[in-house]
PDB file of C-alpha atoms and ligand atoms in Angstrom:
ATOM      1  CA  MET A  22     245.108   0.972 163.000  1.00 63.00           C
ATOM      2  CA  ASN A  23     247.900   2.171 165.516  1.00 77.00           C
ATOM      3  CA  ASP A  24     250.608   4.679 164.569  1.00 78.00           C
ATOM      4  CA  GLU A  25     253.879   3.544 166.729  1.00 81.00           C
ATOM      5  CA  ASN A  26     255.132   7.293 166.214  1.00 91.00           C
ATOM      6  CA  CYS A  27     251.933   8.530 167.691  1.00 97.00           C
ATOM      7  CA  ILE A  28     251.903   9.392 171.638  1.00 97.00           C
ATOM      8  CA  PHE A  29     248.154   9.084 172.129  1.00 98.00           C
ATOM      9  CA  CYS A  30     248.182   5.715 170.131  1.00 97.00           C
ATOM     10  CA  ARG A  31     251.117   4.479 172.806  1.00 96.00           C
ATOM     11  CA  ILE A  32     249.256   5.634 175.941  1.00 97.00           C
ATOM     12  CA  ALA A  33     245.741   4.564 174.505  1.00 97.00           C
ATOM     13  CA  ASN A  34     247.119   0.805 174.189  1.00 97.00           C
ATOM     14  CA  GLY A  35     249.083   1.155 177.456  1.00 96.00           C
ATOM     15  CA  VAL A  36     252.702   0.971 175.823  1.00 95.00           C
ATOM     16  CA  ILE A  37     253.367   4.149 178.036  1.00 96.00           C
ATOM     17  CA  PRO A  38     251.603   4.049 181.547  1.00 96.00           C
ATOM     18  CA  SER A  39     249.219   6.898 182.229  1.00 97.00           C
ATOM     19  CA  ALA A  40     246.848   7.588 185.211  1.00 98.00           C
ATOM     20  CA  THR A  41     243.896   5.889 183.902  1.00 98.00           C
ATOM     21  CA  VAL A  42     240.389   6.776 184.925  1.00 97.00           C
ATOM     22  CA  TYR A  43     238.486   4.109 182.605  1.00 98.00           C
ATOM     23  CA  GLU A  44     239.282   1.662 180.043  1.00 98.00           C
ATOM     24  CA  ASP A  45     237.425  -0.850 177.641  1.00 97.00           C
ATOM     25  CA  GLU A  46     237.666  -2.459 174.441  1.00 97.00           C
ATOM     26  CA  TRP A  47     237.866   0.897 172.501  1.00 97.00           C
ATOM     27  CA  PHE A  48     238.559   3.457 174.525  1.00 98.00           C
ATOM     28  CA  ARG A  49     241.164   4.638 177.495  1.00 98.00           C
ATOM     29  CA  VAL A  50     240.128   7.580 179.398  1.00 98.00           C
ATOM     30  CA  ILE A  51     243.594   9.559 181.228  1.00 98.00           C
ATOM     31  CA  LEU A  52     244.338  12.609 183.094  1.00 98.00           C
ATOM     32  CA  ASP A  53     245.439  15.412 181.127  1.00 98.00           C
ATOM     33  CA  MET A  54     249.393  16.016 182.126  1.00 98.00           C
ATOM     34  CA  GLY A  55     248.520  19.819 181.784  1.00 97.00           C
ATOM     35  CA  PRO A  56     244.950  19.960 183.667  1.00 97.00           C
ATOM     36  CA  ALA A  57     242.897  23.266 182.918  1.00 96.00           C
ATOM     37  CA  SER A  58     241.274  22.108 186.446  1.00 96.00           C
ATOM     38  CA  LYS A  59     241.581  19.319 188.722  1.00 96.00           C
ATOM     39  CA  GLY A  60     240.421  16.226 186.996  1.00 97.00           C
ATOM     40  CA  HIS A  61     240.843  17.132 183.323  1.00 98.00           C
ATOM     41  CA  ALA A  62     240.686  13.955 181.348  1.00 98.00           C
ATOM     42  CA  LEU A  63     241.294  13.191 177.886  1.00 98.00           C
ATOM     43  CA  ILE A  64     239.148  10.147 176.056  1.00 98.00           C
ATOM     44  CA  LEU A  65     241.417   8.591 173.681  1.00 98.00           C
ATOM     45  CA  PRO A  66     240.323   5.798 171.111  1.00 98.00           C
ATOM     46  CA  LYS A  67     242.705   2.783 171.000  1.00 97.00           C
ATOM     47  CA  GLU A  68     242.678   3.068 167.138  1.00 96.00           C
ATOM     48  CA  HIS A  69     244.183   6.073 165.570  1.00 97.00           C
ATOM     49  CA  PHE A  70     241.865   8.785 163.990  1.00 97.00           C
ATOM     50  CA  ARG A  71     243.456  12.086 163.270  1.00 97.00           C
ATOM     51  CA  ASP A  72     240.238  14.033 164.274  1.00 98.00           C
ATOM     52  CA  VAL A  73     236.779  13.859 164.135  1.00 98.00           C
ATOM     53  CA  CYS A  74     236.320  13.931 160.414  1.00 97.00           C
ATOM     54  CA  GLU A  75     238.252  10.606 160.546  1.00 96.00           C
ATOM     55  CA  LEU A  76     236.686   8.947 163.384  1.00 96.00           C
ATOM     56  CA  GLY A  77     235.253   5.637 162.786  1.00 90.00           C
ATOM     57  CA  GLU A  78     231.275   5.086 163.267  1.00 94.00           C
ATOM     58  CA  ILE A  79     231.458   2.716 166.229  1.00 95.00           C
ATOM     59  CA  TYR A  80     233.771   5.236 168.126  1.00 97.00           C
ATOM     60  CA  ALA A  81     231.521   8.173 167.140  1.00 96.00           C
ATOM     61  CA  SER A  82     228.493   6.618 168.238  1.00 96.00           C
ATOM     62  CA  LYS A  83     230.184   5.725 171.861  1.00 98.00           C
ATOM     63  CA  VAL A  84     232.358   8.746 172.818  1.00 98.00           C
ATOM     64  CA  LEU A  85     229.632  11.443 173.955  1.00 98.00           C
ATOM     65  CA  GLN A  86     227.840   8.846 176.149  1.00 98.00           C
ATOM     66  CA  LEU A  87     231.288   7.966 177.551  1.00 98.00           C
ATOM     67  CA  GLY A  88     231.867  11.792 178.039  1.00 98.00           C
ATOM     68  CA  GLY A  89     228.764  12.027 180.001  1.00 98.00           C
ATOM     69  CA  LYS A  90     229.762   8.908 182.344  1.00 98.00           C
ATOM     70  CA  ILE A  91     232.963  10.406 182.983  1.00 98.00           C
ATOM     71  CA  GLY A  92     231.567  14.019 183.815  1.00 98.00           C
ATOM     72  CA  ALA A  93     228.756  12.302 185.816  1.00 97.00           C
ATOM     73  CA  ALA A  94     231.412  10.489 187.956  1.00 98.00           C
ATOM     74  CA  MET A  95     233.475  13.630 188.168  1.00 98.00           C
ATOM     75  CA  LYS A  96     230.213  15.486 189.894  1.00 97.00           C
ATOM     76  CA  LYS A  97     229.859  13.029 192.345  1.00 97.00           C
ATOM     77  CA  THR A  98     233.641  12.506 193.490  1.00 98.00           C
ATOM     78  CA  LEU A  99     235.361  15.797 192.678  1.00 97.00           C
ATOM     79  CA  GLY A 100     232.834  18.479 193.540  1.00 93.00           C
ATOM     80  CA  CYS A 101     232.469  19.941 190.633  1.00 96.00           C
ATOM     81  CA  THR A 102     229.084  21.308 189.338  1.00 96.00           C
ATOM     82  CA  GLY A 103     229.914  20.700 185.685  1.00 96.00           C
ATOM     83  CA  PHE A 104     232.035  20.135 183.037  1.00 97.00           C
ATOM     84  CA  ASN A 105     232.852  20.871 179.401  1.00 96.00           C
ATOM     85  CA  LEU A 106     233.231  18.493 176.852  1.00 97.00           C
ATOM     86  CA  VAL A 107     235.956  20.082 174.352  1.00 97.00           C
ATOM     87  CA  GLN A 108     237.206  18.730 171.023  1.00 97.00           C
ATOM     88  CA  ASN A 109     239.773  20.381 169.034  1.00 97.00           C
ATOM     89  CA  ASN A 110     240.285  19.522 165.180  1.00 98.00           C
ATOM     90  CA  GLY A 111     243.036  21.331 163.114  1.00 98.00           C
ATOM     91  CA  VAL A 112     245.705  23.605 164.248  1.00 98.00           C
ATOM     92  CA  SER A 113     243.475  26.801 164.093  1.00 97.00           C
ATOM     93  CA  ALA A 114     241.027  25.185 166.363  1.00 96.00           C
ATOM     94  CA  GLY A 115     243.974  24.318 168.892  1.00 94.00           C
ATOM     95  CA  GLN A 116     244.869  20.669 168.266  1.00 98.00           C
ATOM     96  CA  THR A 117     248.202  19.875 169.435  1.00 97.00           C
ATOM     97  CA  VAL A 118     248.212  16.257 169.491  1.00 98.00           C
ATOM     98  CA  PHE A 119     246.926  14.782 166.114  1.00 97.00           C
ATOM     99  CA  HIS A 120     245.221  11.482 167.635  1.00 98.00           C
ATOM    100  CA  PHE A 121     241.198  12.021 168.047  1.00 98.00           C
ATOM    101  CA  HIS A 122     240.780  12.975 171.746  1.00 98.00           C
ATOM    102  CA  MET A 123     237.934  14.531 173.801  1.00 98.00           C
ATOM    103  CA  HIS A 124     238.581  16.665 176.767  1.00 98.00           C
ATOM    104  CA  VAL A 125     236.449  16.426 179.561  1.00 98.00           C
ATOM    105  CA  ILE A 126     237.004  19.251 181.661  1.00 97.00           C
ATOM    106  CA  PRO A 127     235.484  19.654 185.464  1.00 97.00           C
ATOM    107  CA  ARG A 128     234.247  22.869 186.436  1.00 96.00           C
ATOM    108  CA  TYR A 129     234.106  24.287 189.676  1.00 96.00           C
ATOM    109  CA  GLU A 130     231.950  27.125 191.363  1.00 94.00           C
ATOM    110  CA  HIS A 131     233.897  30.277 191.096  1.00 88.00           C
ATOM    111  CA  GLY A 132     236.375  28.509 188.808  1.00 88.00           C
ATOM    112  CA  LYS A 133     238.434  30.522 186.200  1.00 85.00           C
ATOM    113  CA  THR A 134     236.559  31.403 182.988  1.00 81.00           C
ATOM    114  CA  MET A 135     237.276  28.483 179.869  1.00 83.00           C
ATOM    115  CA  VAL A 136     236.093  27.596 176.823  1.00 78.00           C
ATOM    116  CA  ALA A 137     234.360  30.999 176.441  1.00 82.00           C
ATOM    117  CA  TRP A 138     234.039  33.342 173.191  1.00 87.00           C
ATOM    118  CA  GLU A 139     232.594  36.746 172.639  1.00 91.00           C
ATOM    119  CA  PRO A 140     229.188  36.407 170.747  1.00 92.00           C
ATOM    120  CA  GLY A 141     229.596  38.471 167.190  1.00 96.00           C
ATOM    121  CA  HIS A 142     226.908  39.844 165.096  1.00 95.00           C
ATOM    122  CA  ALA A 143     225.302  38.757 161.841  1.00 94.00           C
ATOM    123  CA  ASP A 144     222.179  39.831 160.206  1.00 96.00           C
ATOM    124  CA  PRO A 145     219.690  37.204 158.872  1.00 96.00           C
ATOM    125  CA  GLU A 146     220.753  37.349 155.315  1.00 96.00           C
ATOM    126  CA  GLU A 147     224.531  37.004 156.349  1.00 95.00           C
ATOM    127  CA  LEU A 148     223.452  33.923 158.172  1.00 95.00           C
ATOM    128  CA  LYS A 149     221.391  32.319 155.120  1.00 96.00           C
ATOM    129  CA  ALA A 150     224.509  32.895 152.769  1.00 96.00           C
ATOM    130  CA  VAL A 151     226.608  31.133 155.151  1.00 94.00           C
ATOM    131  CA  ALA A 152     224.388  28.385 155.438  1.00 93.00           C
ATOM    132  CA  GLU A 153     224.095  27.838 151.687  1.00 96.00           C
ATOM    133  CA  GLN A 154     228.134  27.864 151.778  1.00 95.00           C
ATOM    134  CA  ILE A 155     228.328  25.147 154.277  1.00 93.00           C
ATOM    135  CA  LYS A 156     225.431  22.994 152.546  1.00 95.00           C
ATOM    136  CA  ALA A 157     227.294  23.006 149.387  1.00 95.00           C
ATOM    137  CA  GLY A 158     230.331  20.913 151.130  1.00 95.00           C
ATOM    138  CA  LEU A 159     227.871  18.391 152.310  1.00 96.00           C
TER     139      LEU A 159
HETATM  140  P1  5GP B 227     244.386  19.338 172.021  1.00 81.82           P
HETATM  141  O1  5GP B 227     245.281  20.778 172.240  1.00 81.82           O
HETATM  142  O2  5GP B 227     245.441  18.766 171.104  1.00 81.82           O
HETATM  143  O3  5GP B 227     243.168  19.507 171.946  1.00 81.82           O
HETATM  144  O4  5GP B 227     244.995  18.746 173.678  1.00 81.82           O
HETATM  145  C1  5GP B 227     246.205  18.057 173.688  1.00 81.82           C
HETATM  146  C2  5GP B 227     246.109  17.840 175.279  1.00 81.82           C
HETATM  147  O5  5GP B 227     246.981  16.625 175.412  1.00 81.82           O
HETATM  148  C3  5GP B 227     246.886  19.025 176.224  1.00 81.82           C
HETATM  149  O6  5GP B 227     245.869  19.122 177.126  1.00 81.82           O
HETATM  150  C4  5GP B 227     247.896  18.595 176.836  1.00 81.82           C
HETATM  151  O7  5GP B 227     248.377  18.919 177.875  1.00 81.82           O
HETATM  152  C5  5GP B 227     247.768  16.902 176.873  1.00 81.82           C
HETATM  153  N1  5GP B 227     248.804  16.036 176.656  1.00 81.82           N
HETATM  154  C6  5GP B 227     249.787  16.272 175.504  1.00 81.82           C
HETATM  155  N2  5GP B 227     250.808  15.136 175.623  1.00 81.82           N
HETATM  156  C7  5GP B 227     250.338  14.414 176.764  1.00 81.82           C
HETATM  157  C8  5GP B 227     250.965  13.275 177.464  1.00 81.82           C
HETATM  158  O8  5GP B 227     251.914  12.746 176.901  1.00 81.82           O
HETATM  159  N3  5GP B 227     250.260  12.761 178.517  1.00 81.82           N
HETATM  160  C9  5GP B 227     249.192  13.362 178.904  1.00 81.82           C
HETATM  161  N4  5GP B 227     248.602  12.871 180.147  1.00 81.82           N
HETATM  162  N5  5GP B 227     248.265  14.396 178.339  1.00 81.82           N
HETATM  163  C10 5GP B 227     249.337  15.052 177.173  1.00 81.82           C
HETATM  164 ZN1   ZN B 228     247.310   7.731 167.291  1.00 81.82          ZN
END
């Protein structure tokens, strides 16, 4: 299903033009208008899903492989030496457009630091307790 008020539904389905890198029956891959690095792309399903928790089974089964394919093409053509697949869910996680999308961010030698966090500390007992908490919601 598409939502006519959703910008990514409109882009994914070609209603609004975009710099398209790839398209098939399920996805359109476009360049991000505010790239974190040269070639930063977004994988957009053509159907509307708010986030990964809603993502349909077919899309979920295909999106990682597509991320790998786009990343490999970037390495061949743009000279990047790696790439990040990033996918934000919820405002607190940095999601700003509420149509599922996966970022493919090329990484270059001596490029700026991105997608990094400072490791914290947790003792094994604490890890066990938190694991139990999460398990209770599955
Ligand atoms: P989020 O923060 O939700 O994970 O990522 C949204 C991304 O979409 C941002 O990187 C932003 O630059 C990009 N974006 C938002 N609106 C548009 C648009 O209309 N066109 C394109 N190409 N990118 C967009
Ligand atoms: Zn949408």
